[in-house]
């Protein structure tokens, strides 16, 4: 195991999937199977929806990818590395190499938009000069240049989610994970976020989106992986939202 973990460097020599679940099961408590025998391969540059009813295991998949929790069985690989084998001192760097957004935005309420995005760079000790260059670039990407001094409380839900996206992307992650990113948004803002995710994907980032939004999934014609009771029940290119009734 090399001294430091560098996802970007690893990706350059990679023809393996960027995300690989191999016979992964997760039991939070004995005999409560949140996930069972999950086998998923996602390749660099893909855009993938994960759908399924509440409790089907979608967030558990995301948490496994972030190494917030460990599988009860099986292995999770990211960029060819089994993340279960990352040493404790490597985990922070590993997590920061993945962009994540959540339904509830998770912005720092007492910092303005610029500082919320800059925060992600300060923790990785990006030089000030770079931060001054890259934060405005990200805010322009998400269409919030004129809001850089605003506080989260002064923004709409859609704008807050765009700040969260800028923060997730500023360190140039290979993978972007989004767990119900439009769950708190109206249809117009939901579409704006999805179109941004599509743009980000076109620029080369692998994007994995957990969602309940049937209209969006049906219209976007991306790969769709459907979970039911912790199992993958379908995995289709240009898929549609399936009614995964339990
Ligand atoms: P989803 O995101 O699809 O709604 P989750 O992955 O959050 O589903 O949950 C899958 C299953 O695991 C559910 O039955 C849920 O109750 C259970 N679960 C999730 N988190 C925990 C936890 N921390 N402790 C115990 N059970 C949990
Ligand atoms: Mg969830």
Short mmCIF file of N, CA and C in Angstrom, two decimals, residues 11-191:
data_model
loop_
_atom_site.label_atom_id
_atom_site.label_comp_id
_atom_site.label_asym_id
_atom_site.label_seq_id
_atom_site.Cartn_x
_atom_site.Cartn_y
_atom_site.Cartn_z
N UNK A 11 -6.59 6.72 -11.16
CA UNK A 11 -7.52 6.62 -12.28
C UNK A 11 -6.81 6.61 -13.63
N UNK A 12 -5.66 7.26 -13.69
CA UNK A 12 -4.99 7.38 -14.97
C UNK A 12 -4.53 6.04 -15.53
N UNK A 13 -4.33 5.08 -14.66
CA UNK A 13 -3.82 3.79 -15.11
C UNK A 13 -4.91 2.73 -15.03
N UNK A 14 -6.14 3.18 -15.14
CA UNK A 14 -7.22 2.27 -14.80
C UNK A 14 -8.06 1.86 -15.99
N UNK A 15 -8.24 0.54 -16.18
CA UNK A 15 -9.30 0.14 -17.09
C UNK A 15 -10.35 -0.67 -16.35
N UNK A 16 -10.14 -0.87 -15.05
CA UNK A 16 -11.13 -1.53 -14.21
C UNK A 16 -12.27 -0.54 -13.94
N UNK A 17 -13.41 -1.04 -13.43
CA UNK A 17 -14.50 -0.11 -13.10
C UNK A 17 -14.03 0.92 -12.07
N UNK A 18 -14.59 2.10 -12.13
CA UNK A 18 -14.24 3.10 -11.13
C UNK A 18 -14.95 2.77 -9.81
N UNK A 19 -16.13 2.13 -9.92
CA UNK A 19 -16.82 1.64 -8.72
C UNK A 19 -17.17 0.18 -8.94
N UNK A 20 -16.83 -0.64 -7.97
CA UNK A 20 -17.13 -2.07 -8.07
C UNK A 20 -17.61 -2.60 -6.73
N UNK A 21 -18.83 -3.13 -6.73
CA UNK A 21 -19.34 -3.85 -5.57
C UNK A 21 -19.28 -5.33 -5.89
N UNK A 22 -18.63 -6.09 -5.02
CA UNK A 22 -18.47 -7.52 -5.26
C UNK A 22 -19.12 -8.30 -4.12
N UNK A 23 -20.27 -8.88 -4.40
CA UNK A 23 -20.99 -9.69 -3.41
C UNK A 23 -21.12 -8.97 -2.07
N UNK A 24 -21.57 -7.72 -2.13
CA UNK A 24 -21.63 -6.91 -0.92
C UNK A 24 -22.97 -7.09 -0.21
N UNK A 25 -22.90 -7.40 1.07
CA UNK A 25 -24.09 -7.42 1.92
C UNK A 25 -23.85 -6.51 3.12
N UNK A 26 -24.93 -5.90 3.61
CA UNK A 26 -24.83 -5.09 4.81
C UNK A 26 -25.98 -5.40 5.75
N UNK A 27 -25.63 -5.83 6.94
CA UNK A 27 -26.62 -6.00 8.00
C UNK A 27 -26.27 -5.00 9.08
N UNK A 28 -27.19 -4.06 9.35
CA UNK A 28 -26.92 -3.13 10.46
C UNK A 28 -27.09 -3.86 11.79
N UNK A 29 -28.15 -4.67 11.82
CA UNK A 29 -28.37 -5.52 12.97
C UNK A 29 -28.52 -6.94 12.43
N UNK A 30 -28.32 -7.89 13.33
CA UNK A 30 -28.40 -9.27 12.89
C UNK A 30 -29.74 -9.54 12.21
N UNK A 31 -29.68 -10.16 11.05
CA UNK A 31 -30.87 -10.54 10.29
C UNK A 31 -31.69 -9.38 9.74
N UNK A 32 -31.17 -8.15 9.83
CA UNK A 32 -31.80 -7.03 9.12
C UNK A 32 -30.90 -6.69 7.94
N UNK A 33 -31.31 -7.13 6.75
CA UNK A 33 -30.44 -7.01 5.59
C UNK A 33 -30.73 -5.73 4.83
N UNK A 34 -29.89 -4.74 5.02
CA UNK A 34 -30.07 -3.49 4.26
C UNK A 34 -29.65 -3.71 2.82
N UNK A 35 -28.61 -4.49 2.60
CA UNK A 35 -28.19 -4.86 1.24
C UNK A 35 -27.82 -6.33 1.23
N UNK A 36 -28.12 -6.99 0.11
CA UNK A 36 -27.80 -8.41 0.00
C UNK A 36 -27.21 -8.75 -1.35
N UNK A 37 -25.99 -9.24 -1.33
CA UNK A 37 -25.30 -9.72 -2.52
C UNK A 37 -25.37 -8.72 -3.68
N UNK A 38 -24.86 -7.54 -3.42
CA UNK A 38 -24.84 -6.49 -4.44
C UNK A 38 -23.61 -6.65 -5.32
N UNK A 39 -23.84 -6.69 -6.64
CA UNK A 39 -22.76 -6.72 -7.62
C UNK A 39 -23.00 -5.63 -8.64
N UNK A 40 -22.20 -4.59 -8.58
CA UNK A 40 -22.39 -3.45 -9.48
C UNK A 40 -21.03 -3.02 -10.02
N UNK A 41 -20.99 -2.72 -11.31
CA UNK A 41 -19.80 -2.13 -11.92
C UNK A 41 -20.18 -0.83 -12.57
N UNK A 42 -19.47 0.21 -12.23
CA UNK A 42 -19.69 1.51 -12.85
C UNK A 42 -18.35 1.98 -13.42
N UNK A 43 -18.36 2.34 -14.70
CA UNK A 43 -17.11 2.72 -15.37
C UNK A 43 -16.93 4.22 -15.41
N UNK A 44 -15.69 4.61 -15.60
CA UNK A 44 -15.34 6.03 -15.63
C UNK A 44 -16.19 6.76 -16.68
N UNK A 45 -16.75 7.88 -16.29
CA UNK A 45 -17.53 8.69 -17.22
C UNK A 45 -19.00 8.33 -17.30
N UNK A 46 -19.44 7.30 -16.57
CA UNK A 46 -20.86 6.94 -16.61
C UNK A 46 -21.71 7.91 -15.79
N UNK A 47 -22.99 7.95 -16.13
CA UNK A 47 -24.00 8.66 -15.36
C UNK A 47 -25.04 7.61 -14.97
N UNK A 48 -25.20 7.38 -13.67
CA UNK A 48 -26.05 6.27 -13.22
C UNK A 48 -27.06 6.76 -12.18
N UNK A 49 -28.32 6.39 -12.40
CA UNK A 49 -29.34 6.61 -11.38
C UNK A 49 -29.47 5.35 -10.53
N UNK A 50 -29.63 5.56 -9.22
CA UNK A 50 -29.99 4.47 -8.31
C UNK A 50 -31.39 4.78 -7.80
N UNK A 51 -32.34 3.90 -8.09
CA UNK A 51 -33.71 4.15 -7.65
C UNK A 51 -34.22 2.97 -6.82
N UNK A 52 -35.33 3.21 -6.15
CA UNK A 52 -35.93 2.17 -5.31
C UNK A 52 -36.70 2.84 -4.20
N UNK A 53 -37.67 2.13 -3.65
CA UNK A 53 -38.51 2.77 -2.64
C UNK A 53 -37.72 3.01 -1.36
N UNK A 54 -38.32 3.76 -0.47
CA UNK A 54 -37.68 4.12 0.79
C UNK A 54 -37.31 2.84 1.55
N UNK A 55 -36.09 2.79 2.06
CA UNK A 55 -35.64 1.63 2.81
C UNK A 55 -35.05 0.53 1.96
N UNK A 56 -34.95 0.76 0.64
CA UNK A 56 -34.45 -0.31 -0.23
C UNK A 56 -32.92 -0.45 -0.21
N UNK A 57 -32.23 0.51 0.42
CA UNK A 57 -30.78 0.36 0.58
C UNK A 57 -29.94 1.36 -0.19
N UNK A 58 -30.56 2.39 -0.77
CA UNK A 58 -29.84 3.34 -1.61
C UNK A 58 -28.78 4.12 -0.83
N UNK A 59 -29.18 4.68 0.30
CA UNK A 59 -28.21 5.46 1.08
C UNK A 59 -27.11 4.57 1.66
N UNK A 60 -27.46 3.33 1.93
CA UNK A 60 -26.45 2.41 2.42
C UNK A 60 -25.34 2.21 1.38
N UNK A 61 -25.74 2.14 0.11
CA UNK A 61 -24.74 2.05 -0.98
C UNK A 61 -23.80 3.25 -0.95
N UNK A 62 -24.39 4.45 -0.81
CA UNK A 62 -23.58 5.68 -0.80
C UNK A 62 -22.64 5.68 0.41
N UNK A 63 -23.17 5.29 1.56
CA UNK A 63 -22.35 5.31 2.79
C UNK A 63 -21.22 4.29 2.71
N UNK A 64 -21.46 3.18 2.03
CA UNK A 64 -20.38 2.20 1.84
C UNK A 64 -19.28 2.80 0.96
N UNK A 65 -19.69 3.55 -0.08
CA UNK A 65 -18.70 4.16 -0.98
C UNK A 65 -17.85 5.20 -0.27
N UNK A 66 -18.44 5.85 0.73
CA UNK A 66 -17.69 6.86 1.48
C UNK A 66 -16.90 6.25 2.64
N UNK A 67 -17.04 4.95 2.79
CA UNK A 67 -16.44 4.23 3.92
C UNK A 67 -16.90 4.79 5.26
N UNK A 68 -18.15 5.24 5.30
CA UNK A 68 -18.74 5.63 6.58
C UNK A 68 -19.14 4.37 7.34
N UNK A 69 -19.47 3.33 6.57
CA UNK A 69 -19.80 2.03 7.15
C UNK A 69 -19.05 0.97 6.35
N UNK A 70 -18.91 -0.20 6.94
CA UNK A 70 -18.20 -1.29 6.26
C UNK A 70 -19.18 -2.38 5.88
N UNK A 71 -18.93 -3.09 4.78
CA UNK A 71 -19.83 -4.19 4.42
C UNK A 71 -19.75 -5.32 5.45
N UNK A 72 -20.87 -6.02 5.62
CA UNK A 72 -20.83 -7.22 6.46
C UNK A 72 -20.18 -8.36 5.70
N UNK A 73 -20.41 -8.36 4.39
CA UNK A 73 -19.77 -9.34 3.49
C UNK A 73 -19.40 -8.65 2.20
N UNK A 74 -18.42 -9.19 1.49
CA UNK A 74 -18.07 -8.68 0.17
C UNK A 74 -17.11 -7.51 0.22
N UNK A 75 -16.82 -6.99 -0.97
CA UNK A 75 -15.81 -5.95 -1.08
C UNK A 75 -16.30 -4.79 -1.95
N UNK A 76 -15.86 -3.60 -1.58
CA UNK A 76 -16.14 -2.41 -2.38
C UNK A 76 -14.81 -1.86 -2.88
N UNK A 77 -14.72 -1.70 -4.21
CA UNK A 77 -13.51 -1.14 -4.81
C UNK A 77 -13.84 0.21 -5.43
N UNK A 78 -12.96 1.17 -5.24
CA UNK A 78 -13.08 2.45 -5.94
C UNK A 78 -11.73 2.72 -6.60
N UNK A 79 -11.79 2.99 -7.89
CA UNK A 79 -10.57 3.20 -8.67
C UNK A 79 -9.58 2.04 -8.49
N UNK A 80 -10.14 0.83 -8.44
CA UNK A 80 -9.28 -0.35 -8.39
C UNK A 80 -8.76 -0.69 -7.00
N UNK A 81 -9.06 0.16 -6.01
CA UNK A 81 -8.59 -0.08 -4.64
C UNK A 81 -9.73 -0.62 -3.80
N UNK A 82 -9.46 -1.64 -3.01
CA UNK A 82 -10.48 -2.09 -2.06
C UNK A 82 -10.49 -1.10 -0.91
N UNK A 83 -11.60 -0.37 -0.77
CA UNK A 83 -11.55 0.73 0.20
C UNK A 83 -11.59 0.22 1.64
N UNK A 84 -12.05 -1.01 1.83
CA UNK A 84 -11.99 -1.59 3.17
C UNK A 84 -10.56 -1.72 3.67
N UNK A 85 -9.62 -1.70 2.75
CA UNK A 85 -8.22 -1.87 3.15
C UNK A 85 -7.47 -0.57 3.33
N UNK A 86 -8.16 0.55 3.07
CA UNK A 86 -7.51 1.84 3.31
C UNK A 86 -7.19 1.97 4.80
N UNK A 87 -6.00 2.47 5.09
CA UNK A 87 -5.64 2.71 6.48
C UNK A 87 -6.39 3.93 7.01
N UNK A 88 -6.49 3.97 8.32
CA UNK A 88 -7.23 5.06 8.93
C UNK A 88 -6.73 6.43 8.45
N UNK A 89 -5.42 6.60 8.37
CA UNK A 89 -4.88 7.92 7.99
C UNK A 89 -5.12 8.23 6.51
N UNK A 90 -5.54 7.23 5.74
CA UNK A 90 -5.81 7.47 4.32
C UNK A 90 -7.28 7.81 4.05
N UNK A 91 -8.14 7.53 5.03
CA UNK A 91 -9.58 7.63 4.78
C UNK A 91 -10.03 9.07 4.54
N UNK A 92 -9.47 10.00 5.31
CA UNK A 92 -9.84 11.41 5.13
C UNK A 92 -9.54 11.87 3.72
N UNK A 93 -8.36 11.58 3.28
CA UNK A 93 -7.96 12.00 1.94
C UNK A 93 -8.82 11.31 0.88
N UNK A 94 -9.09 10.02 1.11
CA UNK A 94 -9.95 9.28 0.19
C UNK A 94 -11.31 9.95 0.07
N UNK A 95 -11.94 10.26 1.22
CA UNK A 95 -13.29 10.88 1.18
C UNK A 95 -13.26 12.22 0.48
N UNK A 96 -12.22 12.97 0.69
CA UNK A 96 -12.15 14.30 0.07
C UNK A 96 -11.92 14.20 -1.44
N UNK A 97 -11.53 13.01 -1.89
CA UNK A 97 -11.32 12.84 -3.33
C UNK A 97 -12.62 12.47 -4.05
N UNK A 98 -13.71 12.36 -3.28
CA UNK A 98 -15.03 12.07 -3.84
C UNK A 98 -15.94 13.25 -3.55
N UNK A 99 -16.69 13.71 -4.54
CA UNK A 99 -17.65 14.78 -4.31
C UNK A 99 -18.98 14.19 -3.85
N UNK A 100 -19.60 14.81 -2.87
CA UNK A 100 -20.89 14.30 -2.38
C UNK A 100 -21.87 15.45 -2.16
N UNK A 101 -23.12 15.23 -2.57
CA UNK A 101 -24.19 16.16 -2.18
C UNK A 101 -25.37 15.37 -1.64
N UNK A 102 -26.09 16.03 -0.70
CA UNK A 102 -27.20 15.38 -0.02
C UNK A 102 -28.49 16.19 -0.21
N UNK A 103 -29.58 15.55 0.17
CA UNK A 103 -30.89 16.19 0.06
C UNK A 103 -30.96 17.51 0.84
N UNK A 104 -30.31 17.54 2.01
CA UNK A 104 -30.44 18.71 2.90
C UNK A 104 -29.26 19.69 2.78
N UNK A 105 -28.55 19.64 1.69
CA UNK A 105 -27.50 20.61 1.31
C UNK A 105 -26.26 20.61 2.22
N UNK A 106 -26.48 20.63 3.54
CA UNK A 106 -25.37 20.59 4.51
C UNK A 106 -24.34 21.70 4.32
N UNK A 107 -24.84 22.91 4.17
CA UNK A 107 -23.93 24.06 4.08
C UNK A 107 -23.65 24.60 5.48
N UNK A 108 -22.55 25.35 5.59
CA UNK A 108 -22.24 26.02 6.85
C UNK A 108 -23.04 27.33 6.89
N UNK A 109 -23.97 27.39 7.84
CA UNK A 109 -24.95 28.50 7.86
C UNK A 109 -24.30 29.85 8.15
N UNK A 110 -23.21 29.83 8.91
CA UNK A 110 -22.59 31.09 9.33
C UNK A 110 -21.45 31.52 8.40
N UNK A 111 -21.37 30.89 7.24
CA UNK A 111 -20.36 31.32 6.26
C UNK A 111 -21.04 31.64 4.94
N UNK A 112 -20.47 32.57 4.24
CA UNK A 112 -21.09 32.95 2.97
C UNK A 112 -20.78 31.91 1.88
N UNK A 113 -21.36 32.15 0.72
CA UNK A 113 -21.25 31.19 -0.38
C UNK A 113 -19.78 30.93 -0.75
N UNK A 114 -19.04 32.01 -0.90
CA UNK A 114 -17.62 31.85 -1.26
C UNK A 114 -16.91 30.95 -0.24
N UNK A 115 -17.13 31.25 1.05
CA UNK A 115 -16.41 30.49 2.08
C UNK A 115 -16.89 29.05 2.19
N UNK A 116 -18.17 28.82 1.89
CA UNK A 116 -18.65 27.43 1.89
C UNK A 116 -17.91 26.60 0.85
N UNK A 117 -17.69 27.18 -0.31
CA UNK A 117 -16.98 26.45 -1.37
C UNK A 117 -15.48 26.39 -1.06
N UNK A 118 -14.96 27.53 -0.58
CA UNK A 118 -13.53 27.59 -0.26
C UNK A 118 -13.16 26.61 0.86
N UNK A 119 -14.12 26.36 1.74
CA UNK A 119 -13.88 25.46 2.87
C UNK A 119 -13.32 24.11 2.42
N UNK A 120 -13.92 23.58 1.35
CA UNK A 120 -13.48 22.27 0.84
C UNK A 120 -12.03 22.32 0.38
N UNK A 121 -11.60 23.51 -0.06
CA UNK A 121 -10.21 23.63 -0.52
C UNK A 121 -9.26 23.90 0.63
N UNK A 122 -9.77 24.65 1.64
CA UNK A 122 -8.90 24.95 2.78
C UNK A 122 -8.55 23.68 3.54
N UNK A 123 -9.50 22.74 3.65
CA UNK A 123 -9.17 21.51 4.39
C UNK A 123 -8.12 20.68 3.66
N UNK A 124 -8.00 20.85 2.37
CA UNK A 124 -6.93 20.12 1.67
C UNK A 124 -5.71 21.04 1.43
N UNK A 125 -5.73 22.16 2.15
CA UNK A 125 -4.59 23.08 2.15
C UNK A 125 -4.21 23.57 0.75
N UNK A 126 -5.24 23.91 -0.01
CA UNK A 126 -5.00 24.53 -1.31
C UNK A 126 -4.45 25.94 -1.08
N UNK A 127 -3.42 26.34 -1.81
CA UNK A 127 -2.89 27.70 -1.65
C UNK A 127 -3.96 28.77 -1.93
N UNK A 128 -3.88 29.86 -1.15
CA UNK A 128 -4.86 30.95 -1.25
C UNK A 128 -5.09 31.42 -2.68
N UNK A 129 -4.01 31.54 -3.39
CA UNK A 129 -4.06 32.03 -4.77
C UNK A 129 -4.96 31.13 -5.64
N UNK A 130 -4.80 29.83 -5.45
CA UNK A 130 -5.61 28.85 -6.19
C UNK A 130 -7.07 28.95 -5.79
N UNK A 131 -7.31 29.10 -4.48
CA UNK A 131 -8.69 29.21 -4.00
C UNK A 131 -9.37 30.41 -4.65
N UNK A 132 -8.63 31.52 -4.69
CA UNK A 132 -9.18 32.75 -5.28
C UNK A 132 -9.52 32.59 -6.75
N UNK A 133 -8.85 31.67 -7.39
CA UNK A 133 -9.10 31.43 -8.81
C UNK A 133 -10.21 30.40 -9.00
N UNK A 134 -10.14 29.32 -8.20
CA UNK A 134 -11.02 28.18 -8.45
C UNK A 134 -12.44 28.36 -7.91
N UNK A 135 -12.59 29.03 -6.77
CA UNK A 135 -13.95 29.20 -6.22
C UNK A 135 -14.83 30.00 -7.18
N UNK A 136 -14.36 31.14 -7.70
CA UNK A 136 -15.21 31.85 -8.68
C UNK A 136 -15.50 31.02 -9.92
N UNK A 137 -14.56 30.21 -10.33
CA UNK A 137 -14.80 29.36 -11.50
C UNK A 137 -15.95 28.38 -11.22
N UNK A 138 -15.95 27.80 -10.02
CA UNK A 138 -17.02 26.85 -9.64
C UNK A 138 -18.36 27.57 -9.51
N UNK A 139 -18.34 28.77 -8.92
CA UNK A 139 -19.59 29.50 -8.74
C UNK A 139 -20.16 29.92 -10.09
N UNK A 140 -19.29 30.19 -11.04
CA UNK A 140 -19.77 30.52 -12.37
C UNK A 140 -20.36 29.28 -13.04
N UNK A 141 -19.72 28.14 -12.82
CA UNK A 141 -20.23 26.87 -13.38
C UNK A 141 -21.66 26.59 -12.92
N UNK A 142 -21.95 26.89 -11.65
CA UNK A 142 -23.30 26.61 -11.14
C UNK A 142 -24.21 27.84 -11.21
N UNK A 143 -23.73 28.90 -11.85
CA UNK A 143 -24.57 30.08 -12.09
C UNK A 143 -24.82 30.95 -10.87
N UNK A 144 -23.84 31.03 -9.96
CA UNK A 144 -24.05 31.79 -8.73
C UNK A 144 -22.99 32.86 -8.50
N UNK A 145 -22.40 33.33 -9.58
CA UNK A 145 -21.33 34.33 -9.44
C UNK A 145 -21.76 35.53 -8.60
N UNK A 146 -22.98 35.99 -8.85
CA UNK A 146 -23.42 37.21 -8.16
C UNK A 146 -23.84 36.96 -6.71
N UNK A 147 -23.79 35.72 -6.26
CA UNK A 147 -24.24 35.41 -4.89
C UNK A 147 -23.08 35.07 -3.97
N UNK A 148 -21.87 35.38 -4.37
CA UNK A 148 -20.74 34.87 -3.58
C UNK A 148 -20.69 35.39 -2.15
N UNK A 149 -21.33 36.53 -1.91
CA UNK A 149 -21.31 37.08 -0.54
C UNK A 149 -22.55 36.71 0.28
N UNK A 150 -23.51 36.03 -0.35
CA UNK A 150 -24.76 35.71 0.36
C UNK A 150 -24.54 34.56 1.35
N UNK A 151 -25.37 34.53 2.38
CA UNK A 151 -25.36 33.42 3.34
C UNK A 151 -26.42 32.40 2.94
N UNK A 152 -26.24 31.13 3.31
CA UNK A 152 -27.19 30.11 2.90
C UNK A 152 -28.65 30.48 3.19
N UNK A 153 -28.90 31.10 4.34
CA UNK A 153 -30.26 31.48 4.71
C UNK A 153 -30.90 32.49 3.76
N UNK A 154 -30.06 33.14 2.97
CA UNK A 154 -30.58 34.15 2.02
C UNK A 154 -30.83 33.55 0.64
N UNK A 155 -30.62 32.25 0.50
CA UNK A 155 -30.75 31.61 -0.81
C UNK A 155 -31.94 30.67 -0.86
N UNK A 156 -32.46 30.45 -2.08
CA UNK A 156 -33.52 29.46 -2.26
C UNK A 156 -32.91 28.06 -2.14
N UNK A 157 -33.76 27.06 -2.02
CA UNK A 157 -33.28 25.68 -1.94
C UNK A 157 -32.44 25.31 -3.15
N UNK A 158 -32.91 25.71 -4.32
CA UNK A 158 -32.17 25.38 -5.54
C UNK A 158 -30.79 26.01 -5.55
N UNK A 159 -30.73 27.27 -5.08
CA UNK A 159 -29.43 27.95 -5.02
C UNK A 159 -28.51 27.29 -4.00
N UNK A 160 -29.09 26.90 -2.87
CA UNK A 160 -28.27 26.22 -1.85
C UNK A 160 -27.69 24.92 -2.38
N UNK A 161 -28.51 24.19 -3.14
CA UNK A 161 -28.00 22.93 -3.68
C UNK A 161 -26.90 23.19 -4.71
N UNK A 162 -27.01 24.31 -5.42
CA UNK A 162 -25.95 24.64 -6.39
C UNK A 162 -24.65 24.99 -5.68
N UNK A 163 -24.75 25.64 -4.51
CA UNK A 163 -23.55 25.91 -3.72
C UNK A 163 -22.93 24.57 -3.27
N UNK A 164 -23.79 23.66 -2.81
CA UNK A 164 -23.30 22.35 -2.37
C UNK A 164 -22.60 21.63 -3.52
N UNK A 165 -23.15 21.78 -4.72
CA UNK A 165 -22.52 21.16 -5.91
C UNK A 165 -21.16 21.78 -6.20
N UNK A 166 -21.11 23.12 -6.12
CA UNK A 166 -19.82 23.79 -6.35
C UNK A 166 -18.78 23.31 -5.34
N UNK A 167 -19.20 23.17 -4.10
CA UNK A 167 -18.28 22.70 -3.05
C UNK A 167 -17.84 21.26 -3.32
N UNK A 168 -18.78 20.43 -3.78
CA UNK A 168 -18.45 19.03 -4.05
C UNK A 168 -17.46 18.90 -5.20
N UNK A 169 -17.48 19.89 -6.11
CA UNK A 169 -16.68 19.76 -7.34
C UNK A 169 -15.35 20.50 -7.31
N UNK A 170 -15.19 21.38 -6.33
CA UNK A 170 -14.06 22.31 -6.41
C UNK A 170 -12.70 21.59 -6.32
N UNK A 171 -12.68 20.43 -5.68
CA UNK A 171 -11.42 19.69 -5.62
C UNK A 171 -11.25 18.71 -6.78
N UNK A 172 -12.10 18.88 -7.79
CA UNK A 172 -11.99 18.10 -9.01
C UNK A 172 -12.06 16.58 -8.78
N UNK A 173 -13.18 16.12 -8.20
CA UNK A 173 -13.28 14.69 -7.89
C UNK A 173 -13.49 13.84 -9.15
N UNK A 174 -13.07 12.61 -9.08
CA UNK A 174 -13.30 11.67 -10.18
C UNK A 174 -14.75 11.19 -10.15
N UNK A 175 -15.31 11.12 -8.94
CA UNK A 175 -16.67 10.62 -8.75
C UNK A 175 -17.50 11.66 -8.02
N UNK A 176 -18.74 11.84 -8.47
CA UNK A 176 -19.68 12.67 -7.73
C UNK A 176 -20.86 11.79 -7.31
N UNK A 177 -21.12 11.74 -6.00
CA UNK A 177 -22.25 10.98 -5.47
C UNK A 177 -23.32 11.95 -5.00
N UNK A 178 -24.57 11.70 -5.37
CA UNK A 178 -25.65 12.60 -4.96
C UNK A 178 -26.77 11.75 -4.40
N UNK A 179 -27.08 11.95 -3.10
CA UNK A 179 -28.14 11.16 -2.45
C UNK A 179 -29.41 12.00 -2.37
N UNK A 180 -30.34 11.74 -3.27
CA UNK A 180 -31.59 12.49 -3.38
C UNK A 180 -31.35 14.00 -3.45
N UNK A 181 -30.55 14.46 -4.41
CA UNK A 181 -30.17 15.88 -4.44
C UNK A 181 -31.34 16.81 -4.72
N UNK A 182 -32.44 16.28 -5.27
CA UNK A 182 -33.58 17.15 -5.59
C UNK A 182 -34.76 16.88 -4.65
N UNK A 183 -34.50 16.12 -3.60
CA UNK A 183 -35.57 15.73 -2.68
C UNK A 183 -36.30 16.90 -2.05
N UNK A 184 -35.60 18.04 -1.87
CA UNK A 184 -36.24 19.21 -1.25
C UNK A 184 -36.53 20.32 -2.26
N UNK A 185 -36.48 20.00 -3.54
CA UNK A 185 -36.62 21.06 -4.55
C UNK A 185 -37.89 20.93 -5.37
N UNK A 186 -38.34 22.07 -5.89
CA UNK A 186 -39.51 22.04 -6.79
C UNK A 186 -39.05 21.56 -8.18
N UNK A 187 -40.01 21.24 -9.06
CA UNK A 187 -39.62 20.65 -10.36
C UNK A 187 -38.63 21.50 -11.15
N UNK A 188 -38.81 22.82 -11.18
CA UNK A 188 -37.92 23.65 -11.98
C UNK A 188 -36.48 23.58 -11.45
N UNK A 189 -36.33 23.72 -10.14
CA UNK A 189 -34.99 23.64 -9.54
C UNK A 189 -34.41 22.24 -9.66
N UNK A 190 -35.28 21.24 -9.58
CA UNK A 190 -34.81 19.86 -9.73
C UNK A 190 -34.18 19.66 -11.10
N UNK A 191 -34.86 20.18 -12.11
CA UNK A 191 -34.31 20.04 -13.47
C UNK A 191 -33.00 20.79 -13.62
#
